[in-house]
Every structure is written in C-alpha cells, then in structure tokens.
Coordinates of C-alpha atoms and ligand atoms in Angstrom, one line a residue:
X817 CA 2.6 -168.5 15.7
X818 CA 5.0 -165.4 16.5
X819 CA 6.4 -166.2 12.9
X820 CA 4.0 -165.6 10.5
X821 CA 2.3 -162.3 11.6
X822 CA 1.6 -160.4 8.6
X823 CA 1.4 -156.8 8.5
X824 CA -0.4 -154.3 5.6
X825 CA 2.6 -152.0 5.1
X826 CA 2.0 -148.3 3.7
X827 CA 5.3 -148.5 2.4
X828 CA 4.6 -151.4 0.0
X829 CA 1.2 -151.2 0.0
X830 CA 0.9 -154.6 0.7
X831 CA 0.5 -157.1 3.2
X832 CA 4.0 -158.5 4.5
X833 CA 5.6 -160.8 6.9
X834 CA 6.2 -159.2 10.0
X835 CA 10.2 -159.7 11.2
X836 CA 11.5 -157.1 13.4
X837 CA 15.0 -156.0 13.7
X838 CA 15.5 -157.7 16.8
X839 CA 14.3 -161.2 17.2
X840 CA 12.8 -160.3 20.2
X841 CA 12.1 -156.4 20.5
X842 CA 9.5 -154.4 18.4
X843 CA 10.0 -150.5 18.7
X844 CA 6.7 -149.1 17.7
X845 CA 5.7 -145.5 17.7
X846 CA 2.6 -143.6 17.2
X847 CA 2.0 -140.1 16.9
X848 CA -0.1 -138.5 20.1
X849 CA -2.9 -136.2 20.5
X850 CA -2.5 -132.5 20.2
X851 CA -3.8 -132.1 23.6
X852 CA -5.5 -128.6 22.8
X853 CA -9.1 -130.1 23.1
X854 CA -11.2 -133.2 24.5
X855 CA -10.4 -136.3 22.5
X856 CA -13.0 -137.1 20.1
X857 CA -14.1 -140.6 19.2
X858 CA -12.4 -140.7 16.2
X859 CA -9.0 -140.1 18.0
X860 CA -10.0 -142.9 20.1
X861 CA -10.6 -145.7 17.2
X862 CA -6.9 -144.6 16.3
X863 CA -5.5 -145.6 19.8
X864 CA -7.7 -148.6 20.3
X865 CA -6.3 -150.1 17.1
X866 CA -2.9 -149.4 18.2
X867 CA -3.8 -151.0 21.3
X868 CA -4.9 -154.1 19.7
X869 CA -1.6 -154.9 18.2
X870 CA 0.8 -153.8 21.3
X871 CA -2.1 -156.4 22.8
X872 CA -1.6 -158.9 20.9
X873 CA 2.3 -158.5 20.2
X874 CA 3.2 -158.3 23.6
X875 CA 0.6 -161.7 24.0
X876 CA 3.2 -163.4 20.9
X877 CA 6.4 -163.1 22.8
X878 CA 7.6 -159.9 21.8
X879 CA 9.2 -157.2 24.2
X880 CA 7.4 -154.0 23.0
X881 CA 9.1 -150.4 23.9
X882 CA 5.3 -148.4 22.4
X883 CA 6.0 -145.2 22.3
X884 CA 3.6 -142.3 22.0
X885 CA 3.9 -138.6 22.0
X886 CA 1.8 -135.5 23.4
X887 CA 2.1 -132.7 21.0
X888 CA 2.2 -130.2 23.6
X889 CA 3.9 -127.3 21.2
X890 CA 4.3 -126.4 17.4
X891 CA 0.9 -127.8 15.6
X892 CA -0.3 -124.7 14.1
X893 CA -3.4 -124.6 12.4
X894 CA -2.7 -124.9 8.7
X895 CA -2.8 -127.6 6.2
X896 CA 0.4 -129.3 6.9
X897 CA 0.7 -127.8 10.6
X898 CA 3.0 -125.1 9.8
X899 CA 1.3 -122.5 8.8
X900 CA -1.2 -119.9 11.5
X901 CA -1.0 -120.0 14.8
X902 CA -0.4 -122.4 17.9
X903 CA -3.2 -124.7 18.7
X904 CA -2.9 -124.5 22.0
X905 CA -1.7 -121.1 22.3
X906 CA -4.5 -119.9 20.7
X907 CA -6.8 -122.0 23.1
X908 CA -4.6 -120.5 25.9
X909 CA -5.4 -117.1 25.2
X910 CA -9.2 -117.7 24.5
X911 CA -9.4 -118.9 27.9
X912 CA -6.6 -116.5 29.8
X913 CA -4.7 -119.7 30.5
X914 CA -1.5 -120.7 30.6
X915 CA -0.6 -122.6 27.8
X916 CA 0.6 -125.8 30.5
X917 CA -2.8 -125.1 31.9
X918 CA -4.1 -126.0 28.5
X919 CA -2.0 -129.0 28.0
X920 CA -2.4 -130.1 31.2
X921 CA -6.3 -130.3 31.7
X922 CA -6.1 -132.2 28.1
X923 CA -3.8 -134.9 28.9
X924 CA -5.2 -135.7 31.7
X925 CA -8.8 -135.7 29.7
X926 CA -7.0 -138.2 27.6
X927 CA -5.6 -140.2 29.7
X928 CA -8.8 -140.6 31.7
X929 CA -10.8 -141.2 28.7
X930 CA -8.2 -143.8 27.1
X931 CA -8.5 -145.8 30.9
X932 CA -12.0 -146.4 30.3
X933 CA -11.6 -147.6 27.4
X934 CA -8.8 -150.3 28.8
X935 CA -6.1 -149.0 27.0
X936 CA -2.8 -150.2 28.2
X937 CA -0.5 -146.9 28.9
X938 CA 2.3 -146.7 26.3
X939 CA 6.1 -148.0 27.1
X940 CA 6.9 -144.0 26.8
X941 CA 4.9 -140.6 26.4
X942 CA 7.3 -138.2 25.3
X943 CA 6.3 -134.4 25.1
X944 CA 7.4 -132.5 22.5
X945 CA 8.3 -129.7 24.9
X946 CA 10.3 -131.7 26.3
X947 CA 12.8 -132.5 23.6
X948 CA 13.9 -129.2 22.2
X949 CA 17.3 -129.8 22.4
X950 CA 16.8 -132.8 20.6
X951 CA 15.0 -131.3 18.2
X952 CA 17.0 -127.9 17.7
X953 CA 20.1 -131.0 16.9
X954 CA 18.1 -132.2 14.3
X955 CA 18.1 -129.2 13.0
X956 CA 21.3 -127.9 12.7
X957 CA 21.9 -131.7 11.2
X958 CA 19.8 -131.3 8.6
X959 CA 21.2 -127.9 7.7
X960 CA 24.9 -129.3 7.6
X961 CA 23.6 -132.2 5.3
X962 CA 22.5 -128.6 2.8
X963 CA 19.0 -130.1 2.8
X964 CA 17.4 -127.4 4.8
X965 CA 17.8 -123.5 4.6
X966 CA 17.4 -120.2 7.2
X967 CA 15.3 -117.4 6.4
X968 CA 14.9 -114.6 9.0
X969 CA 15.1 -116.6 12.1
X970 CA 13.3 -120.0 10.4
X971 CA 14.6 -122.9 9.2
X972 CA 12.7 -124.5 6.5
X973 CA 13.4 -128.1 4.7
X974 CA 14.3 -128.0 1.2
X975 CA 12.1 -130.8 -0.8
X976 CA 13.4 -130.2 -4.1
X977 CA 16.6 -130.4 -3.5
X978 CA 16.3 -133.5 -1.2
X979 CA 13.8 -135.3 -3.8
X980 CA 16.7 -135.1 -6.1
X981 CA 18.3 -138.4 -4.2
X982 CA 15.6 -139.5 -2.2
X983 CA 11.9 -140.0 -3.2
X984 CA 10.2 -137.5 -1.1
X985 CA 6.8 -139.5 -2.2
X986 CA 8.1 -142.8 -0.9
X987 CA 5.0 -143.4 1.9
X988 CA 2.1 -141.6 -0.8
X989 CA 2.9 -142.9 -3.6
X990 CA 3.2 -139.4 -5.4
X991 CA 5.6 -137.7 -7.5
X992 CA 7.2 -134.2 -6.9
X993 CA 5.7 -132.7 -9.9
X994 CA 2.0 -133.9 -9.0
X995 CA 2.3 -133.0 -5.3
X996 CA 3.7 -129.5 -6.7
X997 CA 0.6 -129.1 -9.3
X998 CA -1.9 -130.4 -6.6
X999 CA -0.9 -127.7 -3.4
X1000 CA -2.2 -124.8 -2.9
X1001 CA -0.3 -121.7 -2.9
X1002 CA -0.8 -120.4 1.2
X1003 CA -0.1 -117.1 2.3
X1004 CA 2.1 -116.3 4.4
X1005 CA 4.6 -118.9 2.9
X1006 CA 6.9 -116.4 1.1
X1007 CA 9.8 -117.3 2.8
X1008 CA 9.8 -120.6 1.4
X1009 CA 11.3 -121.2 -1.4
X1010 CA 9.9 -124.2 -2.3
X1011 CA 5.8 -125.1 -2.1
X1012 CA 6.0 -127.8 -0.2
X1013 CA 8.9 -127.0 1.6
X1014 CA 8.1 -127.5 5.3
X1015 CA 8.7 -125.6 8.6
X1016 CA 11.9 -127.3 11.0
X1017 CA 12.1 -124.3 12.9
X1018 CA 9.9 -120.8 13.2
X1019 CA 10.8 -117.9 15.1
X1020 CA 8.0 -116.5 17.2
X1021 CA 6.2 -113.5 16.9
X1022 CA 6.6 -110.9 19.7
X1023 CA 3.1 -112.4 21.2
X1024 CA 3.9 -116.2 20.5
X1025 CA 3.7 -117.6 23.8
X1026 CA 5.3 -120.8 23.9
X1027 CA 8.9 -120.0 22.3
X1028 CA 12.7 -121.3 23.0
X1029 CA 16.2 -119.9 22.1
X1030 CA 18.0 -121.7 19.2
X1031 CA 20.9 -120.7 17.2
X1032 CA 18.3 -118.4 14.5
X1033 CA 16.3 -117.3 16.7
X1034 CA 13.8 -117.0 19.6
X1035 CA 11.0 -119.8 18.2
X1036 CA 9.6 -123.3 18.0
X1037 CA 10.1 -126.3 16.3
X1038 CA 7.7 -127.7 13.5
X1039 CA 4.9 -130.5 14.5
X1040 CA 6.8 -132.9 12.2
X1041 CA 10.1 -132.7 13.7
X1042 CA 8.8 -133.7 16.7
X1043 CA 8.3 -136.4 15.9
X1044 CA 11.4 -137.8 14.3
X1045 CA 12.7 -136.3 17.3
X1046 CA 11.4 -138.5 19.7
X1047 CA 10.7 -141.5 17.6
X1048 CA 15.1 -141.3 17.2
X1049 CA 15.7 -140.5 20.7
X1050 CA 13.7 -143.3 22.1
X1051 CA 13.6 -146.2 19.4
X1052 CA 17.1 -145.3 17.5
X1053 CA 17.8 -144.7 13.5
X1054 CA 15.6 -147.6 12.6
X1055 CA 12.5 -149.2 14.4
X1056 CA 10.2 -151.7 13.3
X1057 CA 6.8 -149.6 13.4
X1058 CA 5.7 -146.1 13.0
X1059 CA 1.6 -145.6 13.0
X1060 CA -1.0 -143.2 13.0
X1061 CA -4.2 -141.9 11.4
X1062 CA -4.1 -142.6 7.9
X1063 CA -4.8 -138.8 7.4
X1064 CA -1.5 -137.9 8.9
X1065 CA 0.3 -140.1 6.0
X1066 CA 0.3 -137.7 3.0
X1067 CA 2.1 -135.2 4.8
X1068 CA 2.8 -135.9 8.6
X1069 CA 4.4 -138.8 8.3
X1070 CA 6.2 -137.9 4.6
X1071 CA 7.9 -135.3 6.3
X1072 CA 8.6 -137.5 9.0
X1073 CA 10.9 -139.6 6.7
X1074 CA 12.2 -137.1 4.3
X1075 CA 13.9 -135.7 8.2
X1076 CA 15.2 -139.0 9.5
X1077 CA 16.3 -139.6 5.9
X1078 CA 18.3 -136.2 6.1
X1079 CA 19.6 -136.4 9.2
X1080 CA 20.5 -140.7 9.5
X1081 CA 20.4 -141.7 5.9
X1082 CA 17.4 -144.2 7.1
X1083 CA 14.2 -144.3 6.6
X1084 CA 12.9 -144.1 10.3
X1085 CA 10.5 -147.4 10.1
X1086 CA 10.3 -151.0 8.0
X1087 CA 6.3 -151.2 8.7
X1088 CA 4.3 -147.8 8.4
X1089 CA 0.5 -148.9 9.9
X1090 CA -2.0 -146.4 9.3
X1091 CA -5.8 -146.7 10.9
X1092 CA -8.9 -145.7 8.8
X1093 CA -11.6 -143.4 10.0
X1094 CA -14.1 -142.6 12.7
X1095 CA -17.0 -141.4 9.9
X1096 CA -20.5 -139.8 10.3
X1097 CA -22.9 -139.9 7.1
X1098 CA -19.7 -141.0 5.8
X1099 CA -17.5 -137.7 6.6
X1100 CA -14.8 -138.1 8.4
X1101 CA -15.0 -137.4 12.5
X1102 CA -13.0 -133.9 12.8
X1103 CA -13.4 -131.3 15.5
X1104 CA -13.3 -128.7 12.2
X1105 CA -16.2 -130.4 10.6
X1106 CA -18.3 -129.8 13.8
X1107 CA -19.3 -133.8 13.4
X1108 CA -17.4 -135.2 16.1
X1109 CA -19.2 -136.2 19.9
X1110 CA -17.0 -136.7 23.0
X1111 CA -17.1 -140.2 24.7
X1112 CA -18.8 -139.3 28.1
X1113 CA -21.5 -137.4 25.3
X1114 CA -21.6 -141.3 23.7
X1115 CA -22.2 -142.9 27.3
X1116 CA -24.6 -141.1 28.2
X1117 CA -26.3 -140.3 24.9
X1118 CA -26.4 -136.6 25.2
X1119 CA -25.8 -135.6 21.4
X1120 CA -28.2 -134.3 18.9
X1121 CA -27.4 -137.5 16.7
X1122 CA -27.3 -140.0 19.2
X1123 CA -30.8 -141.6 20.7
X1124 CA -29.2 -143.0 23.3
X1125 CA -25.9 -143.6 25.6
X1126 CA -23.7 -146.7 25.1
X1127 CA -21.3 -148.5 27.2
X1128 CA -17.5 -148.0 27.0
X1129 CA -17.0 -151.7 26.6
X1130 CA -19.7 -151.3 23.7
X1131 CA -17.9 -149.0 21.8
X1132 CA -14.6 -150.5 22.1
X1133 CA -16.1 -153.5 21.2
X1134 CA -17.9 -151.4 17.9
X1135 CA -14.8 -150.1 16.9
X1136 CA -12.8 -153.8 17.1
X1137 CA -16.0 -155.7 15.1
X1138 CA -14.3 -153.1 12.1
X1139 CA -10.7 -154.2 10.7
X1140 CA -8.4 -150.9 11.2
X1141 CA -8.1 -150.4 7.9
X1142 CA -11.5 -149.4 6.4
X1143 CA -13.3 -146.7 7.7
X1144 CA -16.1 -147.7 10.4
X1145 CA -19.4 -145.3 9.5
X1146 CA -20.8 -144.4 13.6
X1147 CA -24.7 -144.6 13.2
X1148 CA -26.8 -145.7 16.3
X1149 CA -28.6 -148.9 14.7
X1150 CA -24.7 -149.6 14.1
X1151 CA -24.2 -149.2 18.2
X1152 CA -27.4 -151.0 18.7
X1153 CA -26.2 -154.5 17.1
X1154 CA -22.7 -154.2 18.9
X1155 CA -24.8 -153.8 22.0
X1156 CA -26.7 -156.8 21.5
X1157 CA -23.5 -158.8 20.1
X1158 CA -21.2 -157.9 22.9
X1159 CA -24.3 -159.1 25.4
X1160 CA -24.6 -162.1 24.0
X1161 CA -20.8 -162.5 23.9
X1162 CA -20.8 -162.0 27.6
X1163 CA -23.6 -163.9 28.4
X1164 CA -21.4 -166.9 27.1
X1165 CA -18.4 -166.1 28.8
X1166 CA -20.1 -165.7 32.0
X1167 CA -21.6 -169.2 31.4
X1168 CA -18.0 -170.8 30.9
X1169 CA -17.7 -171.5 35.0
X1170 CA -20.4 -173.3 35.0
X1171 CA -20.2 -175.9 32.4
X1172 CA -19.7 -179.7 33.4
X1173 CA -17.0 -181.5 31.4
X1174 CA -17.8 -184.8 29.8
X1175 CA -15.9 -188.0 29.8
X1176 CA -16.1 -187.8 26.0
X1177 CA -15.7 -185.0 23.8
X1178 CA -18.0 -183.6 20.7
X1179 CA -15.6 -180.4 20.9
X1180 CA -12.1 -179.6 19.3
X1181 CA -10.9 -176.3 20.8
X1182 CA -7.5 -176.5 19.1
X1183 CA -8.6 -175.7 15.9
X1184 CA -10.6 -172.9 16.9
X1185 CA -7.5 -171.2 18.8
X1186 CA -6.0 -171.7 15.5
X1187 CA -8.4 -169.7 13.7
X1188 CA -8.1 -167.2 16.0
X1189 CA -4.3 -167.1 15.9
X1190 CA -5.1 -166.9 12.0
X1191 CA -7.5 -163.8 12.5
X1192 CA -5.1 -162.1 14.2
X1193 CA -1.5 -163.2 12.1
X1194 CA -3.8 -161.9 9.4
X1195 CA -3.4 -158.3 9.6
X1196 CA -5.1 -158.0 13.0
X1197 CA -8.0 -158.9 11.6
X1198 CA -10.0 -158.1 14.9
X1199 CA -13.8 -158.9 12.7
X1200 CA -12.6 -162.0 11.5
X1201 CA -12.1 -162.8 15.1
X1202 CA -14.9 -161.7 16.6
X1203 CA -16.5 -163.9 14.2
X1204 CA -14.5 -166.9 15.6
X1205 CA -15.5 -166.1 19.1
X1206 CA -19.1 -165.9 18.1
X1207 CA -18.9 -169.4 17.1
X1208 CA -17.2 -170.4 20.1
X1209 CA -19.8 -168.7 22.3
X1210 CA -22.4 -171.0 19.6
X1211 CA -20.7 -173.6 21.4
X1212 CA -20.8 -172.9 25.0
X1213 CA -25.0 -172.3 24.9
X1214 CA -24.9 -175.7 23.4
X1215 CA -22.8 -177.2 25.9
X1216 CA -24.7 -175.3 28.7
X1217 CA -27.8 -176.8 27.2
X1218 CA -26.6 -180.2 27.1
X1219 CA -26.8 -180.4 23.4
X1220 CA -22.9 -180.9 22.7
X1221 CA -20.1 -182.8 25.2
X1222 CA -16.7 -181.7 26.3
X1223 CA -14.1 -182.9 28.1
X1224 CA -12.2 -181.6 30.8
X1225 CA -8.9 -180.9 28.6
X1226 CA -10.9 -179.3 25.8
X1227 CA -13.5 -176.9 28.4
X1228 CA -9.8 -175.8 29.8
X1229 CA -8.7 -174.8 26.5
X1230 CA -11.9 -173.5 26.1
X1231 CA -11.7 -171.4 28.7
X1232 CA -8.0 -170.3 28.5
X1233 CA -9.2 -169.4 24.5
X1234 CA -11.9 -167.3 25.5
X1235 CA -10.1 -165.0 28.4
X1236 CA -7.0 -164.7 25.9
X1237 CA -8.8 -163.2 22.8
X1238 CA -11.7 -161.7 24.8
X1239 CA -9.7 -160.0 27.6
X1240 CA -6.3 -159.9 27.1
X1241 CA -6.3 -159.2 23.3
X1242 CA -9.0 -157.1 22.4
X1243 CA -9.0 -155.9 25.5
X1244 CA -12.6 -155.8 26.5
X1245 CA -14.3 -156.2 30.1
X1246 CA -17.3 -157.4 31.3
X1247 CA -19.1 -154.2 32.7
X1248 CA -22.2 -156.0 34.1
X1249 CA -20.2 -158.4 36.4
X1250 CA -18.8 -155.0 37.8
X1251 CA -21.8 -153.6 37.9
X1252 CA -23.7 -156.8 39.6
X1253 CA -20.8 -156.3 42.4
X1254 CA -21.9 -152.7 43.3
X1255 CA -25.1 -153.2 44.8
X1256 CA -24.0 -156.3 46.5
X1257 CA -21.3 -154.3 47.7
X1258 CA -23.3 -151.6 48.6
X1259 CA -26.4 -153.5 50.6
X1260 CA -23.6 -155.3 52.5
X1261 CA -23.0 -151.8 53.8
X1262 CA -26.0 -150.7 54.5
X1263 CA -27.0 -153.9 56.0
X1264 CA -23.8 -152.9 58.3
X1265 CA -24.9 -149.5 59.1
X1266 CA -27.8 -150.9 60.0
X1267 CA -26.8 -153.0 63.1
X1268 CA -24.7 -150.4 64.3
X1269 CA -27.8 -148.5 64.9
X1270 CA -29.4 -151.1 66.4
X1271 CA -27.0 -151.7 69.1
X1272 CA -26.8 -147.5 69.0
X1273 CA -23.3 -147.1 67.8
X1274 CA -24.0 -144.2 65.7
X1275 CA -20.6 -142.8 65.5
X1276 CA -19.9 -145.9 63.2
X1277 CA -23.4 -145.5 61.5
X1278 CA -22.6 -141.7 60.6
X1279 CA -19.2 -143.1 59.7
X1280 CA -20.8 -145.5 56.9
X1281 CA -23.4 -142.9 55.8
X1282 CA -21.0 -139.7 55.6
X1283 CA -17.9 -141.7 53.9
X1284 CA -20.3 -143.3 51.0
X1285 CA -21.7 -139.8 50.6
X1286 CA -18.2 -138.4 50.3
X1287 CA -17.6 -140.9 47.3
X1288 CA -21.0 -140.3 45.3
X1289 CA -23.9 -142.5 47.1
X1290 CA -26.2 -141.1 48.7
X1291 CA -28.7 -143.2 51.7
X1292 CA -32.1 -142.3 52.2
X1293 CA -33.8 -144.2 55.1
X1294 CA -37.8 -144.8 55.0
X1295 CA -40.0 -146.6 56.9
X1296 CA -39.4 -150.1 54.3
X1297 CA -35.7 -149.9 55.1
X1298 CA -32.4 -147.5 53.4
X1299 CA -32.3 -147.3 49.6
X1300 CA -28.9 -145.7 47.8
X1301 CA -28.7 -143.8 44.9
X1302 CA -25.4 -142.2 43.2
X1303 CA -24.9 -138.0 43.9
Ligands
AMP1692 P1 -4.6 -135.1 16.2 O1 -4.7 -134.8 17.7 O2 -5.6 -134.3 15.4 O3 -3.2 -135.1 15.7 O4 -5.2 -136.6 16.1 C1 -4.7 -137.7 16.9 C2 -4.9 -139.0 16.2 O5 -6.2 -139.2 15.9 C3 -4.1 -139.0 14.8 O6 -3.4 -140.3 14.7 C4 -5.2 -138.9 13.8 O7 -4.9 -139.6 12.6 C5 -6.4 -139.6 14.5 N1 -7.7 -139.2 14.0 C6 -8.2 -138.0 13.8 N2 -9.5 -138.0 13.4 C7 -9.8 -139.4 13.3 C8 -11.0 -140.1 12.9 N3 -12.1 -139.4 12.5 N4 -10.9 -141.4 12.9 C9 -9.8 -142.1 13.3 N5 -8.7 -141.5 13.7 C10 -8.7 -140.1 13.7
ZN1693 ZN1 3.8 -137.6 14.5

C-alpha cells in the first residue's frame, strides 16, 4: 500500500506518485504560526491537514522527521512580510510586554489548543530566533552567489537578476513580467531596487526591539529566510515535503525557493502541499478581516455568528469530512450535520465490543480496508473515507441488529479497520466515553467521602472535598445526598 500513495504537487500541479528520497524517511516541513495572537480556526484546518498525513505516513511505514517552525521574529506587517513593523513587537509594546512575553503566552495558546484537537506534536519546532546564525550564513551565501545586494545596513534578494537562470515563478505559475505589472508599488521600498525584490536582512530602527548583530548591521532577518533556514538545517538541501496554507504559496513559499535555490543550487522540496481555506460567507478566515472566532469561542458557542458551541472532536471531524484542498465554508447547519454524523459514527464504534461473531460470514472486511487504503493513497482524500467508514458503521447496526452475520476473522478485521482509520488516522476521539467516565469517577468519590463520614473520619472526608475543589468540582451536600458541579 506504502507504494502507490499519490500526492497533488504545487510544483506540477498535478497529482503524482509519492517516492521519497529515502526509501524509508520522509522530511516534511511546514511553516508555523506567527505566535503574535490566539490561533484562529483557520490556522487550525491548516495543521489538522498536516496532521492527517504525518498520521497516516507514519501508519504506512515511513520514519517521519515533521518539522514545524514558530515565527517568533521578523513577520512584519506588509504584503509579503517585509514591509512595517514587527508583529509581535508591535503587540509587545501595545501591551508593555516583553516581546518573549508575547511569544511565549502564544505558543503555549497554540500548543494547548492544537492538544485538544489531538494533534500529534511535530518531530521538531524550531524558533526562528533561535537560528540567526543560521540564517545570517544564508545570507552572506546568497550575497557571495551576487544574487543578493546591501543597502544601508539591509540585505535585499535580487529577483531579476536571479530569474535570469532560474524561474523565480516556478511554485505560481507566473512569469517575471506579469508578477512585475501585477505588484503594487509600496512605500518605503526605495531601497530596493527591484519590485519584488525581497528583504534577507533589515537593520532595525533605533526603537525595533527584537534586533541582532550581523556583518551590515544591527537588525533581523526576513520571515522567508527563516524558513529556508530551518527547513536546511534540520531536513538538509533536499526533503521530500514542504506545506502550508495555500496563501503562503505566491509569495512565502516562492521566496522560500528562489533562497535554497541561491544558496544550494536545489530546489528545497520534490512535493509542495498546500491546504485550502477556513471560509465564512465565503471570505477567507483572517484575523485582518475581523471574520475569524477562536476555538474555546467555537466550544462554547460564544460568537455573534455561531448559535451554539461544538465539540473539539466535532470540528476536527468538520474539517477532515472536507479534502484539504478545496476550501471548507464554516456555517452552523454545516457544524450541525458533522455533529450528528460524528454521533452516529461513534455510536457504531462503541457497538463494535459487543457484537457476536457468526460461524458464517455475510461480511467481507478486506475489501473495505482496501477502499480505505484507496481513500487515503488518493491524495488523502479524508471525505472519501469518511464515506467508507459510514458504510462500515451501515454494517455494524446491521450486525448489531441481527440483520447481517460475521465471523470471528472478519469482526477482527472489522475492528482493527475501524480503530486504524477512526483513531489513529484521522485522529479523532470518542468524547462521550470520556465524558461517561467522569461522573462514574466522580460518584465513586463521593460515595467514598461519604463512609468516611460515617465512621467520622473527617480528616479524609475534608481531604476528598478540598482536593476536588482544588481541581474545579465543587460538592454541595443536601438533605437527598451530595451532588458536584464544575467551579
Ligand atoms: P500565519 O500565522 O498567519 O502565518 O498562519 C499560519 C498558518 O495558517 C499558515 O500556514 C496559513 O496558511 C494558515 N492559514 C491562515 N488562515 C487560514 C485559513 N483561513 N484557512 C486555512 N489556513 C489558514
Ligand atoms: Zn515558512
């Protein structure tokens, strides 16, 4: 099955056989957050889709070194990210905090908010702050190779002179001359010679917090170098994939290239995956556009567009009945029929123990495990097989209700299908079995603390009551016994 795993490839623009450089590693990286505000939930369709495939080509065989950044320094505001001031610098000073304070509170927002949505953590998280050396090399590289020039302390890459070897449109599809009629003219760009020449280095303003010696001066590398930076440190001259937004592709991840290219005559990745968009109405999810909701404002449904809250395992599961690469429109009837699917998807798999095999069989699991190896060989087509696994959950009401036999081999097979693709692939979890435990777990205490105040031991009874408390449940005793309720 680990051979024919195709893969829609930005660079072709078509879908291709996947066949990494190493029979048995993938390098993959995909470019982080800007950890300068909450993560919205269009951020988060990006990293569940990239979770799907380190899922499922970790499940095929493959040893994956995933690598993904923080952008803890250097995305400015503009258009292409080098133009304006900090992002988080700017959020630093609106808040009189340190810029690390900034950074800080954000990746750990992220990281909390990717756990509940069972992400698996990345092989690597690089921070861009932490590869300056790196970065200040790739600089001085590209300057030897006469593809980049110095003006007053910055350091800016020259795209028409490296366009006249390489094809700086390679990933967009675009020539020079209609990316140069198409851009605006910025201000503030007249040390560039070049329109869409691009910021390696920029020396820092007297009041630019975050800044670092180089040879031309006291500044900061650009958001783009970054990235080559750490993709080369940590997955060499050549990996296998390099992902991200698909808004990142026209310029992000262009310059991304036209830098490796410079610097290691390679273009950085063979595959270049790009995710579609988180939309409202239609417009794309974006912090700027004043569209985009935070998930704890989605679980709990406090949001002028939203009627209600939804599940984490609801949304994941919203976001995964989409293929990555069309856009997914958020709209709550949309929420509301993922609901109900994902129910009744769980309400099968919980009905799997249960089932009594047959000493015949009406059921063939094999060539449904194949389908679902199809789904997902096919472009990770996640809809596709959710599709297959609504069939299959068709099949275990029908078994349940004694319509349909299976035998012991196939309800194994059954059962090893369901847990691969349900939980280990996409990744999802059934919520209500953990939330069925809770009470139990909780009435088991209380039903604890109670016979230690019978027998009057009410150190321990104090003990139960104060160390729930201490954890978010609160016990209120009454005459018909001790209910609980979370703080
Ligand atoms: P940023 O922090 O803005 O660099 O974005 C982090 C990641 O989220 C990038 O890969 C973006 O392409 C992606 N992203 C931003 N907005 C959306 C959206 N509305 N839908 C899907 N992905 C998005
Ligand atoms: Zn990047």
């Amino acid at each position: 099955m680990k051979q024919n795993l195709f893969v829609y490839n930005t660079l072709s623009r078509k879908k291709e056989e996947f066949i990494p450089i190493d029979p048995s590693h993938v390098g993959m990286y995909v470019c982080g957050p800007t950890v300068y505000s909450d993560v919205h939930l269009g951020n988060c369709r990006t990293y569940i889709s990239f979770d799907l495939i380190f899922r499922y080509l970790t499940h095929i065989g493959y040893k994956v070194r995933y690598v993904r950044n923080i952008t803890d320094a250097g995305h400015l505001e503009g258009d292409a990210g080098d133009e304006g001031e900090d992002k988080i610098s700017k959020k630093a000073k609106l808040a009189q905090l340190e810029p690390m304070e900034i950074v800080q509170k954000y990746t750990v927002g992220f990281h909390d908010v990717l756990e509940i949505f069972n992400l698996l953590p990345p092989s690597i998280e690089p921070t861009a702050t932490g590869h300056i050396i790196e970065q200040i090399e790739l600089v001085k590289e590209i300057l030897a190779k006469g593809l980049a020039y110095e003006v007053d302390g910055s350091v800016y890459f020259d795209v028409e002179k490296y366009n006249k070897t390489q094809d700086y449109g390679i990933l967009n599809g675009r020539n020079l001359e209609d990316m140069l009629n198409n851009t605006r003219n910025l201000g503030g760009q007249e040390d560039k010679r070049g329109k869409l020449d691009f910021a390696l280095w920029i020396k820092a303003k007297p009041e630019h917090l975050m800044k670092w010696p180089s040879p031309w001066s006291v500044g900061f590398p650009g958001w783009h170098l970054e990235c080559s930076a750490m993709s080369h440190k940590y997955l060499g001259d050549q990996f296998d994939i390099h992902g991200g937004g698909i808004d990142l592709m026209p310029t992000h991840h262009t310059n991304e290239i036209a830098q490796n290219i410079a610097c290691c005559g390679k273009n950085p990745a063979n595959y270049w995956i790009h995710t579609n968009m988180l939309t409202v109405n239609g417009q794309k999810m974006s912090k700027s556009l004043g569209n985009s909701f935070l998930p704890h404002e989605l679980f709990t449904g406090n949001h002028s567009i939203l009627e209600r809250g939804y599940s984490p395992m609801t949304v994941r599961f919203f976001m995964l009945q989409a293929h990555y690469r069309s856009t997914l429109d958020f709209g709550n009837e949309a929420m509301e029929a993922s609901e109900k699917g994902f129910k009744r998807l769980m309400t099968s798999v919980g009905l799997l123990d249960n089932l009594k095999a047959a000493a015949v069989t009406e059921v063939e699991v094999e060539p449904m495990m194949q389908r679902c190896y199809a789904a997902m060989n096919d472009d990770f087509n996640s809809p596709v097989l959710i599709a297959e696994l609504f069939e299959a959950s068709r099949i275990i009401n029908s078994i349940n209700d004694g319509k349909l036999k299976i035998d012991a081999n196939n309800l194994q097979l059954l059962k090893n299908m369901i847990h691969l693709f349900v939980f280990d692939i996409l990744g999802l979890k059934d919520e209500q079995a953990a939330n069925d435990d809770l009470p139990k777990l909780l009435n088991f205490l209380i039903g604890l603390r109670s016979e230690a105040k019978s027998s009057h031991d009410y150190a321990t009874s104090d003990k139960i009551r104060d160390g729930l408390q201490k954890i978010g449940f609160q016990l209120k005793d009454s005459k018909d016994g001790t209910n609980w309720s979370k703080i």
